[in-house]
Coordinates of C-alpha atoms and ligand atoms in Angstrom, one line a residue:
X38 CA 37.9 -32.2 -59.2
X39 CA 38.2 -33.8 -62.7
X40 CA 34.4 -32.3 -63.6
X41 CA 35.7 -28.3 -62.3
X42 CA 39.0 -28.5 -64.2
X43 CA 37.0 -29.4 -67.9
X44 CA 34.3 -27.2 -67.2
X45 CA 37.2 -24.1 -66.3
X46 CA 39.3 -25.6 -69.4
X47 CA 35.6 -25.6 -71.8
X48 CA 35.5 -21.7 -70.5
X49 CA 38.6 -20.7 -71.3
X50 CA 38.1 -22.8 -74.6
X51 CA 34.9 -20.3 -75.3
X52 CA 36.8 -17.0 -74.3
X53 CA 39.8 -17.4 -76.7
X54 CA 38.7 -19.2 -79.4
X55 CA 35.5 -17.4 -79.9
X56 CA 34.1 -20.3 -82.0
X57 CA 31.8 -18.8 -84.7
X58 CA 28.6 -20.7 -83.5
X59 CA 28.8 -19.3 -80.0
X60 CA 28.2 -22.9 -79.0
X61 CA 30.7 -24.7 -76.9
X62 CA 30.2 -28.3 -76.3
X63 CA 32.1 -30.5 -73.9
X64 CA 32.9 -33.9 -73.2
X65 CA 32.7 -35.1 -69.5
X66 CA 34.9 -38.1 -69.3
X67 CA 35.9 -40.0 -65.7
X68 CA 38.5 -42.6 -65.7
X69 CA 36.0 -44.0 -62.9
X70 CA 33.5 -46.8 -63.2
X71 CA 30.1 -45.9 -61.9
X72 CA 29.5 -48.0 -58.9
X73 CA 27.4 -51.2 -59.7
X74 CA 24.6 -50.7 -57.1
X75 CA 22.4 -53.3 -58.6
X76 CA 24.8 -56.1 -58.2
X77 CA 25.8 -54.4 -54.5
X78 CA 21.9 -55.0 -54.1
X79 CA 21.3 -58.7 -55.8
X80 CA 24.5 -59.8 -53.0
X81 CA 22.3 -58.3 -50.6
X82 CA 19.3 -60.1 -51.1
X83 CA 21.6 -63.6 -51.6
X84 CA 22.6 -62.8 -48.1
X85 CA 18.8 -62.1 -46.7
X86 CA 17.7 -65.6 -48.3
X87 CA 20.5 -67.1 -47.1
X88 CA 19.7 -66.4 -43.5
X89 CA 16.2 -66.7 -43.8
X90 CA 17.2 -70.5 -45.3
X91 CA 18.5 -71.2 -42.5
X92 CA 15.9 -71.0 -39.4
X93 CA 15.7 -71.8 -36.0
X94 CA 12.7 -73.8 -36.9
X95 CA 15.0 -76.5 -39.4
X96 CA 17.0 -77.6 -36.1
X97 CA 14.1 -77.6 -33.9
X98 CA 12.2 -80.0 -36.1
X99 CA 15.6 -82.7 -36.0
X100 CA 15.9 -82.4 -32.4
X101 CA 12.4 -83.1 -31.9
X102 CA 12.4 -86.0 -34.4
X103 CA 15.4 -87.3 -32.2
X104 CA 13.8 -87.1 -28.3
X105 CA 10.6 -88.4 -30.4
X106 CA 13.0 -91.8 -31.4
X107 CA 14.8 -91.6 -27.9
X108 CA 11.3 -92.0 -26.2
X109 CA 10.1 -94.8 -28.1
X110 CA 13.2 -97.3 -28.4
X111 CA 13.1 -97.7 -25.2
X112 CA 9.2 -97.9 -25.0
X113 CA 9.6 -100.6 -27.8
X114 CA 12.1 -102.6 -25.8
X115 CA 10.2 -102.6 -22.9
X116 CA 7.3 -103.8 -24.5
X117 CA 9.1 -106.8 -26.3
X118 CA 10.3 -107.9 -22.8
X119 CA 6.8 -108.0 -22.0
X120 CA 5.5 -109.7 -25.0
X121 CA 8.6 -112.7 -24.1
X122 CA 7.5 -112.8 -20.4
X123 CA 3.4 -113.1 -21.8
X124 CA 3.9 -115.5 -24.7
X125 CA 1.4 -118.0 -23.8
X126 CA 0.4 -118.9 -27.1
X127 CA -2.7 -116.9 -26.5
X128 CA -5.0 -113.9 -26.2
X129 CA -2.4 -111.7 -23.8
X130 CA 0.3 -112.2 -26.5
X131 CA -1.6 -111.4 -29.9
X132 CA -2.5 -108.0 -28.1
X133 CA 0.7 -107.2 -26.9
X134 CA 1.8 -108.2 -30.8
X135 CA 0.1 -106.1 -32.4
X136 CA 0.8 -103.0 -29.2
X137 CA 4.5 -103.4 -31.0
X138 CA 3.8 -103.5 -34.4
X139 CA 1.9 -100.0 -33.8
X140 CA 5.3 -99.2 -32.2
X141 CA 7.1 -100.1 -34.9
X142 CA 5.0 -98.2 -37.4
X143 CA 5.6 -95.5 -35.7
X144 CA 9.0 -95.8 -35.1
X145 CA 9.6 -96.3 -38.9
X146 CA 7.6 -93.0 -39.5
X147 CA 10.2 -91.0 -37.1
X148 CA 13.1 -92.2 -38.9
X149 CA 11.5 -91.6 -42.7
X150 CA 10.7 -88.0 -41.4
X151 CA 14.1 -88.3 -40.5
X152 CA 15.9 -89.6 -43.3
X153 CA 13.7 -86.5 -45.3
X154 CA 14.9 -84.0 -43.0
X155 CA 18.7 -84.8 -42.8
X156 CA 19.0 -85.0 -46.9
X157 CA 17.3 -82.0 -47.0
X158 CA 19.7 -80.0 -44.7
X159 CA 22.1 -81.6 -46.3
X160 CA 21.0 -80.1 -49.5
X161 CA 20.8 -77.2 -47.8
X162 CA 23.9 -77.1 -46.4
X163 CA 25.7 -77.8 -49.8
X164 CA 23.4 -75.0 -51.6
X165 CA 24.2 -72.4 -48.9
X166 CA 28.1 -73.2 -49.2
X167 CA 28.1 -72.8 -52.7
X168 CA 25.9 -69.7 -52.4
X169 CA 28.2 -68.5 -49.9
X170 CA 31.3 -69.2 -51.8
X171 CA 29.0 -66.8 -54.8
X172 CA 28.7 -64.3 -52.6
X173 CA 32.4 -63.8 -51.3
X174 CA 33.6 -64.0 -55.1
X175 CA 31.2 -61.2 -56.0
X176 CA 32.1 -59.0 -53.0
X177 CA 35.2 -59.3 -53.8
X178 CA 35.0 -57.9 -57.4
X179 CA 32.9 -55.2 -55.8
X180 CA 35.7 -53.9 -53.5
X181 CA 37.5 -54.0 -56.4
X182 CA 34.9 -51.3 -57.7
X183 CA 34.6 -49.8 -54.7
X184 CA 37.0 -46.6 -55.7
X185 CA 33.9 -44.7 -53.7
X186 CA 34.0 -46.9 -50.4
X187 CA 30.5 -47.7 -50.7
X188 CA 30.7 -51.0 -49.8
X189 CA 33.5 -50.4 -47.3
X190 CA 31.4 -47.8 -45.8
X191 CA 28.4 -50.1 -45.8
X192 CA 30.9 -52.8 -44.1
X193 CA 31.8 -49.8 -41.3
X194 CA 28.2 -49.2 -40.8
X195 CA 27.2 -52.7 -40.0
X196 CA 29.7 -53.3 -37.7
X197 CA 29.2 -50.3 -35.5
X198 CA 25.4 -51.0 -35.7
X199 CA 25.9 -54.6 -34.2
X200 CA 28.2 -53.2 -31.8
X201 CA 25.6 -51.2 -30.7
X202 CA 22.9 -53.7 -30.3
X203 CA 25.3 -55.8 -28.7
X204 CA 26.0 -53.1 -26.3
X205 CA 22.7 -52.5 -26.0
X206 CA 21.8 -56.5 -25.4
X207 CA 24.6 -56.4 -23.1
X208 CA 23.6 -54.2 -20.3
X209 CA 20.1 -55.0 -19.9
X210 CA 20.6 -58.8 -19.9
X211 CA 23.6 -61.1 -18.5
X212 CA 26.0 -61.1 -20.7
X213 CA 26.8 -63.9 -22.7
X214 CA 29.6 -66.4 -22.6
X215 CA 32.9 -65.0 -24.5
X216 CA 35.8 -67.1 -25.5
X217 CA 38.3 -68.0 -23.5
X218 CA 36.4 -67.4 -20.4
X219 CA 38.8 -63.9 -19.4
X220 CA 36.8 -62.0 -16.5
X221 CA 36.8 -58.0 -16.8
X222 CA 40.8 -58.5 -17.0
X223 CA 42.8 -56.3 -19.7
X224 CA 45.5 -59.0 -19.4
X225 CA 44.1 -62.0 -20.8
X226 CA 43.4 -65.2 -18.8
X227 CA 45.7 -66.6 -16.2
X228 CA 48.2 -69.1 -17.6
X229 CA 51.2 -69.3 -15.1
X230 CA 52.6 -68.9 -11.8
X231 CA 56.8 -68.5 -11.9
X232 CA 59.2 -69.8 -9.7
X233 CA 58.8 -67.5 -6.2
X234 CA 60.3 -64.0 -6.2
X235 CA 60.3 -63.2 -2.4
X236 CA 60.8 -65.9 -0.1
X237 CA 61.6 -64.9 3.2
X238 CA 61.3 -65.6 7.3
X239 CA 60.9 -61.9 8.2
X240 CA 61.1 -60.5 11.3
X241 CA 60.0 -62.9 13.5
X242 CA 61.3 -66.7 12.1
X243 CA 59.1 -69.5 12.9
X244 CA 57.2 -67.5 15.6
X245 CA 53.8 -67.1 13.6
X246 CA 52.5 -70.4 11.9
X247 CA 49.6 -68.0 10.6
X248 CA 48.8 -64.7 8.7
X249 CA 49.6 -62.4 5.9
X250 CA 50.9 -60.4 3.8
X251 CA 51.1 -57.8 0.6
X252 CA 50.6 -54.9 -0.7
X253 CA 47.9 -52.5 -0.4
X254 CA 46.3 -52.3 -4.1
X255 CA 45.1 -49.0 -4.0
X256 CA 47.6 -46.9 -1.7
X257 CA 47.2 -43.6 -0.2
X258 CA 49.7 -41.5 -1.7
X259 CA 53.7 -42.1 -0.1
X260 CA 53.0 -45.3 0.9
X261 CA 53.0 -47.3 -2.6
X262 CA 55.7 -49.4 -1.8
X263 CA 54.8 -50.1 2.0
X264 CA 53.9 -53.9 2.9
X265 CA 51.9 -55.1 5.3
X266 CA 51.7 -58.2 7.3
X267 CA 49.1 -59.7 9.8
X268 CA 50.1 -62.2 12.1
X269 CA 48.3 -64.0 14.8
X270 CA 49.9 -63.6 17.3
X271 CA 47.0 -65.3 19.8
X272 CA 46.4 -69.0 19.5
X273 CA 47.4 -69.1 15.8
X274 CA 44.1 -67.7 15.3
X275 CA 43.8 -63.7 16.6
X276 CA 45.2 -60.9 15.7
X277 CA 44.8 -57.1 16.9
X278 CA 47.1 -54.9 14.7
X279 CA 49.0 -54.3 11.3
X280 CA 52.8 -54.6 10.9
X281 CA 54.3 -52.2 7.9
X282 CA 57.2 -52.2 6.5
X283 CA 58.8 -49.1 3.9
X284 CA 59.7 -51.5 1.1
X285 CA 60.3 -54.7 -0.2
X286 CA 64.3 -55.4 1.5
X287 CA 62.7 -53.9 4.8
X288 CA 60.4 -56.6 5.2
X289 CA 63.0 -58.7 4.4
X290 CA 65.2 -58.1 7.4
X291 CA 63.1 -57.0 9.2
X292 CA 62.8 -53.3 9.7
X293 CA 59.5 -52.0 10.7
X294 CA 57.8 -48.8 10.2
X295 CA 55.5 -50.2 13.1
X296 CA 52.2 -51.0 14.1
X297 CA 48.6 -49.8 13.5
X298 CA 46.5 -51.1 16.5
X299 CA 42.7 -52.1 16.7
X300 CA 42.5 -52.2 19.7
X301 CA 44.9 -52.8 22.7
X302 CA 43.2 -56.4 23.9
X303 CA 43.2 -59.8 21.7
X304 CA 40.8 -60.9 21.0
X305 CA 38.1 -58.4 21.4
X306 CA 35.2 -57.0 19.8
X307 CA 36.2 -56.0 15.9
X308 CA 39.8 -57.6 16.2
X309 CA 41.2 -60.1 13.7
X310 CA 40.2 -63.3 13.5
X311 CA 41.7 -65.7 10.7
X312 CA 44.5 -65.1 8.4
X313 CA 43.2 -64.8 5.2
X314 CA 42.9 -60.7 5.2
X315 CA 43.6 -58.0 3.1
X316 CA 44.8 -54.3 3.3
X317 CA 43.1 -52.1 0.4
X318 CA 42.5 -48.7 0.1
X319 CA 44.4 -47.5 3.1
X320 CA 41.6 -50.2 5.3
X321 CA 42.1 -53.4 6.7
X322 CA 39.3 -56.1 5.4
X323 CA 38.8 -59.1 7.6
X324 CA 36.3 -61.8 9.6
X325 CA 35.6 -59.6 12.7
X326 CA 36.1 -61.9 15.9
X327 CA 33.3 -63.9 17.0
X328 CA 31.0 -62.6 14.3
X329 CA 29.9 -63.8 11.6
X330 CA 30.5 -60.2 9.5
X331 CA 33.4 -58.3 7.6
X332 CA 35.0 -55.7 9.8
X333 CA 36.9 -53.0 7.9
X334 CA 39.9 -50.6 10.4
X335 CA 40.6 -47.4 8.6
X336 CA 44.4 -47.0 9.4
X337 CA 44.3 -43.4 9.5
X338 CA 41.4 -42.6 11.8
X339 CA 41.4 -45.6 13.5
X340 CA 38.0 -46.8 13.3
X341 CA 35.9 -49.7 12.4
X342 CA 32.7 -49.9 10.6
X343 CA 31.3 -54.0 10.1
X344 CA 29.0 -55.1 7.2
X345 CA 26.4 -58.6 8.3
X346 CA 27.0 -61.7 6.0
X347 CA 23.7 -63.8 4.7
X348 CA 22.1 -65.6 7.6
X349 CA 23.6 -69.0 7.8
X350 CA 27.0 -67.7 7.0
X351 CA 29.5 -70.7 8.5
X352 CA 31.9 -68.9 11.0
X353 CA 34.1 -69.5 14.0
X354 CA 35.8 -72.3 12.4
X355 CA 32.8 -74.2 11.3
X356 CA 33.2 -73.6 7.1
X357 CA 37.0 -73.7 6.9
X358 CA 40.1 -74.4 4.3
X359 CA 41.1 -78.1 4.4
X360 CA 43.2 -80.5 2.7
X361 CA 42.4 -84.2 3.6
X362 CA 45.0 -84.3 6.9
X363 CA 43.2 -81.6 8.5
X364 CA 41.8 -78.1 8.4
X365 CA 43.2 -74.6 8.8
X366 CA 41.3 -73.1 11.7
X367 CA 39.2 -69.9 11.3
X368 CA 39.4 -69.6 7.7
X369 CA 35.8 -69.4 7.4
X370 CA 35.9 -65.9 5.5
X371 CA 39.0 -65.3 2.2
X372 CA 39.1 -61.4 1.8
X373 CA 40.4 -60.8 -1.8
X374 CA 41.3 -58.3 -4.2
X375 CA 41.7 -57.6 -7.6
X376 CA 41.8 -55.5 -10.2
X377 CA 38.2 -54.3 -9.0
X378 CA 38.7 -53.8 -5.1
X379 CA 37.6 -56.4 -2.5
X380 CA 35.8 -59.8 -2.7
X381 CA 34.4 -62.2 0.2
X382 CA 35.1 -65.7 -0.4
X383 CA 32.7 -67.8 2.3
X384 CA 30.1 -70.5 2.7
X385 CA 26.8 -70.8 4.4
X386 CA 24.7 -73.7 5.3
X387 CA 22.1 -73.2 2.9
X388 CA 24.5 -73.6 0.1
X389 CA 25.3 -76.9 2.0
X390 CA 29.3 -75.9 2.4
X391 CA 29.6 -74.7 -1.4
X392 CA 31.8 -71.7 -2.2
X393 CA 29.9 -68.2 -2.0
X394 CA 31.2 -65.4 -3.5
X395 CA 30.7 -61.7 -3.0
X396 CA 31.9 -58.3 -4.4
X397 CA 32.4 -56.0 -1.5
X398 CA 31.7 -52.6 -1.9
X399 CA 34.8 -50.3 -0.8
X400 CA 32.3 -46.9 -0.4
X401 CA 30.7 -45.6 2.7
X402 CA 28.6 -47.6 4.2
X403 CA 30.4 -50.6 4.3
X404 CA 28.4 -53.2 2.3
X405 CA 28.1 -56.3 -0.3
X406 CA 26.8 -56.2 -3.7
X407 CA 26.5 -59.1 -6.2
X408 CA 26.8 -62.7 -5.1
X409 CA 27.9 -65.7 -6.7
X410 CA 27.0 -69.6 -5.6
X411 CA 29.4 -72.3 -7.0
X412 CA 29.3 -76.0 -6.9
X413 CA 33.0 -75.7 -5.2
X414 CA 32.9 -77.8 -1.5
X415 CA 34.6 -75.0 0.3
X416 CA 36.3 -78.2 2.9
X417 CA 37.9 -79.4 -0.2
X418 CA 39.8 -76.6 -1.3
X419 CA 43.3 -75.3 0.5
X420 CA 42.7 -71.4 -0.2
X421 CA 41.3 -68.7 -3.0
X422 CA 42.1 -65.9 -4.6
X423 CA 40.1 -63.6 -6.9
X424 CA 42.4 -62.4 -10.4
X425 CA 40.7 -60.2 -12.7
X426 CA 37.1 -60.9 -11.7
X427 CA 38.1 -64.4 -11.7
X428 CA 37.7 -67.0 -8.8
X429 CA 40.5 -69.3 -8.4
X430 CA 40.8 -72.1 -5.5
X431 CA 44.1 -74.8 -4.8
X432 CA 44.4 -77.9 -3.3
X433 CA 47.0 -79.9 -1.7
X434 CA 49.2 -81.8 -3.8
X435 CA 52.2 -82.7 -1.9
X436 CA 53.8 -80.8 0.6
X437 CA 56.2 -79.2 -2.2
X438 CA 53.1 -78.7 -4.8
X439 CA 49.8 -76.9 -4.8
X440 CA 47.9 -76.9 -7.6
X441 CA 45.4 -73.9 -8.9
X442 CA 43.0 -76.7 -10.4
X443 CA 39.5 -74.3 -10.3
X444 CA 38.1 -71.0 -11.9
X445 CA 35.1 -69.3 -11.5
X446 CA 34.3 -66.2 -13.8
X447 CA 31.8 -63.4 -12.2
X448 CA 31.3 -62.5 -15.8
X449 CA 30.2 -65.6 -17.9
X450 CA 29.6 -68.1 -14.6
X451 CA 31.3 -70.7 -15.9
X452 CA 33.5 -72.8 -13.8
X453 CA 36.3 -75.1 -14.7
X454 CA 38.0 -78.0 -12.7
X455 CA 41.0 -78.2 -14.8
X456 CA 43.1 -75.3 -14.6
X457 CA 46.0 -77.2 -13.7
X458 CA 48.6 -74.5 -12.8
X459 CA 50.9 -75.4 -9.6
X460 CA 52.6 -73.6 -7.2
X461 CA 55.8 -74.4 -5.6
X462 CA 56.0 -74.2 -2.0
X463 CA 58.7 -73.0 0.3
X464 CA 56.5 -74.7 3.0
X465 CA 53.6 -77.8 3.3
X466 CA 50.7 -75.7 4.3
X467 CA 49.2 -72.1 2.8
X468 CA 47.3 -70.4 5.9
X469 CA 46.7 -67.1 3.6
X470 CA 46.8 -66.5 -0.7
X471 CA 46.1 -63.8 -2.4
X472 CA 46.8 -61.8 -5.8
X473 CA 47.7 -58.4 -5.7
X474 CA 46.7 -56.5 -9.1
X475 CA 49.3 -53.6 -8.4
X476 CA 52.5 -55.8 -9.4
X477 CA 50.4 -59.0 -10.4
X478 CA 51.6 -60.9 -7.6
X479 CA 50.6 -63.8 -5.7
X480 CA 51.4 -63.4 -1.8
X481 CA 51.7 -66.5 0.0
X482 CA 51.6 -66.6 3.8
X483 CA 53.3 -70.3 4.4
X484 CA 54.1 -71.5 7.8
X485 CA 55.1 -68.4 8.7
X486 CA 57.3 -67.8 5.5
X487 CA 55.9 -64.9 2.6
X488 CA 56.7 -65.7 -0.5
X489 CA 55.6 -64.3 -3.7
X490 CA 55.1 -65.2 -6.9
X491 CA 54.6 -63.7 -10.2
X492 CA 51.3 -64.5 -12.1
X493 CA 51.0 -64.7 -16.0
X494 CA 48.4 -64.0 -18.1
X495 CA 47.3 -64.2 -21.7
Ligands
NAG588 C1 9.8 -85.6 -47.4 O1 9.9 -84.2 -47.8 C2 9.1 -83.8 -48.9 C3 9.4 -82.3 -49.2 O2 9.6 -81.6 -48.0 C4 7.6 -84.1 -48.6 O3 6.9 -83.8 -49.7 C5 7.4 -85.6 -48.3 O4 6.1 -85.8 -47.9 C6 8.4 -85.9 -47.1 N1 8.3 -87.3 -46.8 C7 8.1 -87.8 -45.6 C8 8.0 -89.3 -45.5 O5 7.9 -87.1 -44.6
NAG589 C1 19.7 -73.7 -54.1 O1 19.2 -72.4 -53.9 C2 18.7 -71.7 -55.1 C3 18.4 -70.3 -54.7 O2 17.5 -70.2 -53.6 C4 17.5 -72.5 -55.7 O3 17.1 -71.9 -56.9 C5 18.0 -73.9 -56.0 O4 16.9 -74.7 -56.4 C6 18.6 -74.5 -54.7 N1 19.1 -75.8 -55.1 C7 18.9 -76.9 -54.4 C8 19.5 -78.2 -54.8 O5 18.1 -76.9 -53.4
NAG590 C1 54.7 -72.9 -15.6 O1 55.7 -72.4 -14.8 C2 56.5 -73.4 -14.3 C3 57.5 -72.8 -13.3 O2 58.1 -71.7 -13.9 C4 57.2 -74.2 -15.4 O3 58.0 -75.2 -14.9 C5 56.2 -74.8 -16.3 O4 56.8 -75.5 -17.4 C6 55.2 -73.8 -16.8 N1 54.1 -74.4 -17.4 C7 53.6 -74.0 -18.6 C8 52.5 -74.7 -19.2 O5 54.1 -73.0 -19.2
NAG591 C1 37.7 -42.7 8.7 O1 38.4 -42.6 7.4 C2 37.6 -43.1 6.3 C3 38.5 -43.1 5.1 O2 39.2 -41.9 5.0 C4 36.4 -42.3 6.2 O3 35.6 -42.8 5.1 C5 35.5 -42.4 7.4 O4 34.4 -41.6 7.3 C6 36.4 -41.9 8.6 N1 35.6 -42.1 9.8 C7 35.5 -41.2 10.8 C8 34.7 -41.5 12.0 O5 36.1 -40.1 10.7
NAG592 C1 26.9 -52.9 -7.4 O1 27.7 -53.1 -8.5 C2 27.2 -52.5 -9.7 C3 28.2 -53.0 -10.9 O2 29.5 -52.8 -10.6 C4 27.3 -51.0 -9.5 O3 26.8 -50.3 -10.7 C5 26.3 -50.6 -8.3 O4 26.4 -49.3 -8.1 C6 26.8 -51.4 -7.1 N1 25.7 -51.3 -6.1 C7 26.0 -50.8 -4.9 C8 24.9 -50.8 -3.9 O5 27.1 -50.4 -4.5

């Protein structure tokens, strides 16, 4: 801009003044500093030297100094204790003597080597700091300079490149651990449970010790703010319909919408068995009866389609929820939901009674995709729930606590046995749990009460 207007101003300079040497010369002046490339370049190379300082190789060689002096100490010891147990005052012990002063030579060696090594990386260390400390001061004058964005640009360009090879690392191998361990979740990590919202006896007071209830995650359209509750009605342990319920205060005293039926005997082939079910999608999720697979009953049509668990899948009442009084029958299989549809929480004998988890897939056919082993005794936890591609498990406390003591995240494997968030209980005993990502609640089926609480995350 400041180059066109002198050049324009030069030109009308030449047509007025009509200078008598027909010779017009002009000054370009810019109020800009020319961008200092070379020093741009010399921080560059600082950089490159500093990485390269650094290697892989430097660490490898103190580790491997280390295991070299963890084998022989011991090695050294063992061979005094002979030398003690020998000592006869002759031949045996002057050979076993001199065994340990070869041990000892070498021993001194490794920790020489060692002593070299450490003051050298600590040399190192101070020398990168300081160049480090260089290198910040003179990137900062640069943005000063940088009236052009270069470096700014630069900055830009690197950090989308190593987005891109992350994104790039990150779909063709596992990904790696983030921090705070967060799932796929938007909302952060889970941090709290409140006080309960709903607490109610419903419809039928006392009558059902077990079943469930919520709210169907992914609703067909006019019936978002239906509930739904399962109870079994047969021998605490078998069920063969659906009770809804319009909204929230209707469940609470108890005005149906009605039932959808499986089928008009209990128990029979593809009815409920066990409480811990879930209603997604406009389909009912369970442990078929008798089987050892997950049935799913369309509402609408009416039908049922069934998907085989892994061979050695523990069912009828053999791989169960427990506290350390007793166990709640026939809760060999936890359906779940979250924010990504349906999970199966279950165990099988080869994973000697450990927690398996896997990601149902809601399409046609019914069937399971990924699966996850833990090192969680299924017997030793109360219930589960899946939040935000996150496993969660309680125990018993008291009979006015449970505590959310265990996480599993799908995405980074890592487990924790300290979550240490607890629930308040309307009841002793939790026959059904599970978090609903629509209104990120927890639904609580307890001794026949629901009660819900409100989950936070962060
Ligand atoms: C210590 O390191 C220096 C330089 O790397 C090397 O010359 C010297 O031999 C090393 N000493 C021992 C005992 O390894
Ligand atoms: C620190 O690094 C610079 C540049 O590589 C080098 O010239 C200097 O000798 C190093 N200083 C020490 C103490 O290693
Ligand atoms: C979690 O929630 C409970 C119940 O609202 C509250 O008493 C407790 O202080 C909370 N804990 C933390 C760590 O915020
Ligand atoms: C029943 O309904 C579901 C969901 O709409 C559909 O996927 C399935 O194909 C239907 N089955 C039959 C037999 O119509
Ligand atoms: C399994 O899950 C992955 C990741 O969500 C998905 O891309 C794939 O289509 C699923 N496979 C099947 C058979 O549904």
């Amino acid at each position: 801009m400041k180059l066109y207007m002198i050049v324009s101003l030069c030109a009308l300079f030449a047509l007025t003044q009509q200078a008598p040497s027909n010779k017009c010369l002009c000054e370009l002046s810019t109020s800009e500093k020319v961008f200092p490339h070379d020093k741009l370049k010399a921080v560059e190379d600082g950089a490159l030297k500093c990485n390269s300082d650094i290697s892989p190789q430097k660490v490898a060689e103190l580790d491997s100094l280390l295991l070299g002096l963890e084998i022989r100490l011991p090695q050294l010891q063992e061979d005094m204790s002979i030398l003690e147990r020998e000592d006869d005052g002759e031949l045996y012990g002057v050979i076993s003597l001199q065994v340990i002063e070869n041990e000892l030579k070498h021993i001194n060696q490794l920790v020489a080597r060692l002593k070299n090594v450490t003051l050298s990386h600590q040399r190192l260390t101070a020398n990168t700091t300081e160049q480090l400390e260089d290198l910040t001061a003179k990137m900062q004058k640069l943005e000063v300079y940088d009236t052009m964005q270069v470096v700014n640009t630069q900055k830009t360009n690197q950090r989308l490149k190593k987005d891109l090879d992350q994104c790039k690392t990150g779909s063709n191998q596992a990904s790696k651990p983030i921090q705070p361990p967060r799932g796929n979740c938007p909302h952060g990590r889970l941090l709290n449970i409140t006080g309960s919202r709903v607490s109610t006896a419903g419809e039928y007071p006392g009558s059902y010790k077990y079943g469930a209830w919520g709210r169907d995650s992914k609703p067909e359209a006019g019936k978002e703010k239906w509930y739904w509750v399962v109870m079994m009605t047969v021998s605490n342990r078998f069920s063969n319909y659906v009770r809804f319920y319009a909204t929230e205060s209707s469940l609470i005293v108890g005005t149906s919408a009605g039932n959808v039926q499986i089928n008009p005997t209990n128990p029979t082939t593809n009815t409920i068995q066990g409480p811990n079910v879930v209603l997604y999608g406009g389909a009912l999720y369970y442990n078929c009866y008798n089987q050892d697979s997950i049935c799913r009953f369309h509402l609408t049509n009416k039908t049922v389609v069934n998907v085989q668990l892994p061979k050695g899948t523990r069912f009828n009442s053999k791989g169960n929820f427990c506290h350390l009084e007793e166990c709640y029958p026939f809760t060999d299989l936890d359906l779940a939901t979250d924010e990504s549809g349906v999970w199966v929480i279950y165990t099988t004998t080869q994973d000697f009674g450990n927690v398996v988890l896997s990601k149902v897939e809601e399409g046609e056919p019914l069937r399971l995709n990924q699966t996850w082993h833990t090192s969680l005794y299924k017997q030793g936890v109360t219930n589960t729930f899946m939040a935000c591609g996150v496993l969660y498990a309680t125990r018993y406390v008291t009979k006015d606590h449970e505590e959310i003591f265990y996480s599993f995240d799908t995405t980074t494997r890592e487990e924790r046995f300290d979550v240490n968030v607890f629930i308040q209980k309307r009841s002793p005993n939790i026959q059904s749990l599970n978090y609903s990502p629509v209104d990120k609640m927890l639904h609580v089926y307890s001794d026949s009460f629901m009660v819900s609480y409100k989950v936070l995350f962060g």
